[in-house]
Short mmCIF file of C-alpha atoms and ligand atoms in Angstrom, two decimals:
data_model
loop_
_atom_site.label_atom_id
_atom_site.label_comp_id
_atom_site.label_asym_id
_atom_site.label_seq_id
_atom_site.Cartn_x
_atom_site.Cartn_y
_atom_site.Cartn_z
CA UNK A 6 299.21 199.79 98.83
CA UNK A 7 300.35 198.59 95.40
CA UNK A 8 301.45 200.75 92.51
CA UNK A 9 301.22 198.84 89.23
CA UNK A 10 302.77 200.05 85.99
CA UNK A 11 301.93 198.30 82.72
CA UNK A 12 304.08 199.33 79.79
CA UNK A 13 302.42 199.49 76.38
CA UNK A 14 302.74 196.17 74.56
CA UNK A 15 302.57 196.02 70.73
CA UNK A 16 300.61 192.76 70.94
CA UNK A 17 298.62 192.65 74.21
CA UNK A 18 297.44 189.12 73.42
CA UNK A 19 300.98 187.90 74.14
CA UNK A 20 301.03 189.13 77.73
CA UNK A 21 298.88 189.72 80.79
CA UNK A 22 299.46 192.66 83.13
CA UNK A 23 298.17 190.84 86.22
CA UNK A 24 296.92 187.25 86.14
CA UNK A 25 293.36 186.48 87.30
CA UNK A 26 292.89 186.69 91.07
CA UNK A 27 290.61 187.81 93.87
CA UNK A 28 292.21 190.20 96.32
CA UNK A 29 292.94 188.57 99.69
CA UNK A 30 291.84 191.53 101.82
CA UNK A 31 288.43 193.10 102.59
CA UNK A 32 288.04 195.91 100.05
CA UNK A 33 290.44 197.47 97.55
CA UNK A 34 290.12 201.03 96.26
CA UNK A 35 291.69 201.45 92.83
CA UNK A 36 292.56 204.49 90.78
CA UNK A 37 294.42 204.65 87.48
CA UNK A 38 295.70 207.08 84.87
CA UNK A 39 292.63 206.71 82.65
CA UNK A 40 294.05 203.99 80.41
CA UNK A 41 291.73 200.96 80.34
CA UNK A 42 293.05 197.58 81.44
CA UNK A 43 291.11 196.22 84.42
CA UNK A 44 288.75 193.36 83.59
CA UNK A 45 286.24 191.58 85.83
CA UNK A 46 285.12 188.00 85.44
CA UNK A 47 281.46 187.21 85.06
CA UNK A 48 280.11 184.60 87.39
CA UNK A 49 279.72 181.11 85.99
CA UNK A 50 276.41 180.93 84.18
CA UNK A 51 276.24 184.71 83.74
CA UNK A 52 276.35 185.78 80.10
CA UNK A 53 278.72 184.16 77.64
CA UNK A 54 280.72 181.28 79.06
CA UNK A 55 284.46 181.04 78.55
CA UNK A 56 286.62 178.19 79.83
CA UNK A 57 286.06 177.36 83.48
CA UNK A 58 284.40 180.56 84.57
CA UNK A 59 282.44 183.32 82.89
CA UNK A 60 283.99 185.62 80.31
CA UNK A 61 285.87 188.85 81.01
CA UNK A 62 284.32 192.30 80.86
CA UNK A 63 286.20 195.59 80.65
CA UNK A 64 285.79 197.79 83.70
CA UNK A 65 285.15 201.21 82.25
CA UNK A 66 284.61 203.76 85.02
CA UNK A 67 283.84 207.42 84.28
CA UNK A 68 286.95 209.65 84.26
CA UNK A 69 288.27 210.26 87.76
CA UNK A 70 286.13 207.55 89.39
CA UNK A 71 287.55 205.11 91.90
CA UNK A 72 286.87 201.39 91.48
CA UNK A 73 286.11 199.31 94.59
CA UNK A 74 286.84 195.58 94.56
CA UNK A 75 285.55 193.20 97.21
CA UNK A 76 288.13 190.70 98.45
CA UNK A 77 288.04 187.26 100.04
CA UNK A 78 287.53 188.59 103.59
CA UNK A 79 284.34 190.37 102.52
CA UNK A 80 283.02 187.04 101.27
CA UNK A 81 283.90 185.34 104.56
CA UNK A 82 282.49 187.95 106.96
CA UNK A 83 279.24 188.18 104.96
CA UNK A 84 278.97 184.36 104.88
CA UNK A 85 279.04 184.39 101.08
CA UNK A 86 276.47 187.17 100.57
CA UNK A 87 279.05 189.44 98.94
CA UNK A 88 281.32 187.50 96.65
CA UNK A 89 284.96 188.38 96.08
CA UNK A 90 285.30 189.73 92.55
CA UNK A 91 287.77 187.93 90.31
CA UNK A 92 289.73 190.34 88.12
CA UNK A 93 292.84 190.70 86.00
CA UNK A 94 294.65 193.49 84.19
CA UNK A 95 295.54 193.47 80.50
CA UNK A 96 298.00 195.71 78.70
CA UNK A 97 297.29 198.27 76.00
CA UNK A 98 298.96 198.46 72.60
CA UNK A 99 298.85 202.26 72.64
CA UNK A 100 299.54 203.61 76.11
CA UNK A 101 301.20 202.77 79.39
CA UNK A 102 298.87 202.30 82.34
CA UNK A 103 299.56 203.04 85.98
CA UNK A 104 297.21 202.00 88.75
CA UNK A 105 297.25 202.51 92.47
CA UNK A 106 295.52 199.99 94.73
CA UNK A 107 294.82 200.75 98.39
CA UNK A 108 294.07 197.57 100.32
CA UNK A 109 291.87 197.60 103.41
CA UNK A 110 292.85 194.57 105.46
CA UNK A 111 292.71 193.24 109.02
CA UNK A 112 295.78 192.91 111.27
CA UNK A 113 297.61 189.62 110.68
CA UNK A 114 296.49 188.18 114.03
CA UNK A 115 292.85 189.15 113.58
CA UNK A 116 290.42 186.22 113.73
CA UNK A 117 288.08 186.34 110.73
CA UNK A 118 284.73 184.54 110.68
CA UNK A 119 281.19 185.13 109.36
CA UNK A 120 279.92 188.18 111.29
CA UNK A 121 277.19 187.42 113.85
CA UNK A 122 275.32 190.58 112.83
CA UNK A 123 275.09 189.33 109.25
CA UNK A 124 274.32 185.66 109.70
CA UNK A 125 270.68 184.75 110.34
CA UNK A 126 269.70 182.49 113.25
CA UNK A 127 270.18 178.86 112.29
CA UNK A 128 272.07 179.76 109.09
CA UNK A 129 274.92 177.39 108.25
CA UNK A 130 278.34 179.06 108.48
CA UNK A 131 280.08 178.65 105.13
CA UNK A 132 283.49 179.54 106.52
CA UNK A 133 285.37 178.50 109.64
CA UNK A 134 287.29 180.96 111.84
CA UNK A 135 290.91 181.62 110.91
CA UNK A 136 293.54 184.27 111.41
CA UNK A 137 294.25 186.61 108.53
CA UNK A 138 297.87 185.42 108.75
CA UNK A 139 296.77 181.86 107.97
CA UNK A 140 294.69 183.11 105.06
CA UNK A 141 297.58 185.06 103.57
CA UNK A 142 299.89 182.01 103.81
CA UNK A 143 297.41 179.79 101.95
CA UNK A 144 296.61 182.53 99.43
CA UNK A 145 300.26 183.14 98.63
CA UNK A 146 300.94 179.43 98.08
CA UNK A 147 297.86 178.99 95.87
CA UNK A 148 298.83 181.79 93.45
CA UNK A 149 295.38 183.11 92.68
CA UNK A 150 293.39 179.88 92.44
CA UNK A 151 290.15 181.09 94.02
CA UNK A 152 288.58 177.67 94.57
CA UNK A 153 291.74 176.14 96.04
CA UNK A 154 292.01 179.03 98.52
CA UNK A 155 288.39 178.96 99.60
CA UNK A 156 288.37 175.16 99.96
CA UNK A 157 290.81 175.51 102.87
CA UNK A 158 288.49 177.80 104.80
CA UNK A 159 285.05 176.40 104.09
CA UNK A 160 283.09 174.51 106.70
CA UNK A 161 282.11 171.01 105.64
CA UNK A 162 278.44 171.56 106.32
CA UNK A 163 277.20 171.35 102.78
O1 AKG B 21 295.78 197.49 87.84
C1 AKG B 21 294.63 197.21 88.19
O2 AKG B 21 293.64 197.83 87.81
C2 AKG B 21 294.40 196.02 89.10
C3 AKG B 21 295.46 195.83 90.15
C4 AKG B 21 295.15 194.69 91.04
O3 AKG B 21 294.30 193.88 90.78
C5 AKG B 21 295.87 194.55 92.32
O4 AKG B 21 296.83 195.29 92.57
O5 AKG B 21 295.47 193.67 93.11
FE1 FE2 B 22 293.68 192.76 92.52
#
């Protein structure tokens, strides 16, 4: 579990609360103190483009709602059907924000691979098998670069 606290910043354009990333785990359940700050990245080609990926949209849940993020392991076990959501957190000029993130993750020694119950017969496996420990090591070294992380775990089958 992470507890994040973002102090109010007079000029939010000068800082980022949390840099863009996908969570390494399976799913993350997020709650916050009602101050906006979480942003999700559109997929490339979806809506207005910005830089390398799509633009950022504010995540604006109803009061008291929990936000669920899918992480890299969800993408791997579903063989790419459910994509990990890239997100970041920005600061507010007016109010401090506190968020609490509960991470659902496998044990470090758990072997992750596309789930047989999900993959259709004859379907190419997009990801090889790996331990969650190996994933976390690569993820930590790559500091949030989604493509660099995934490249290390993809099968070379097109
Ligand atoms: O503060 C937030 O809403 C996001 C936190 C987050 O992305 C994380 O802890 O992984
Ligand atoms: Fe996150």
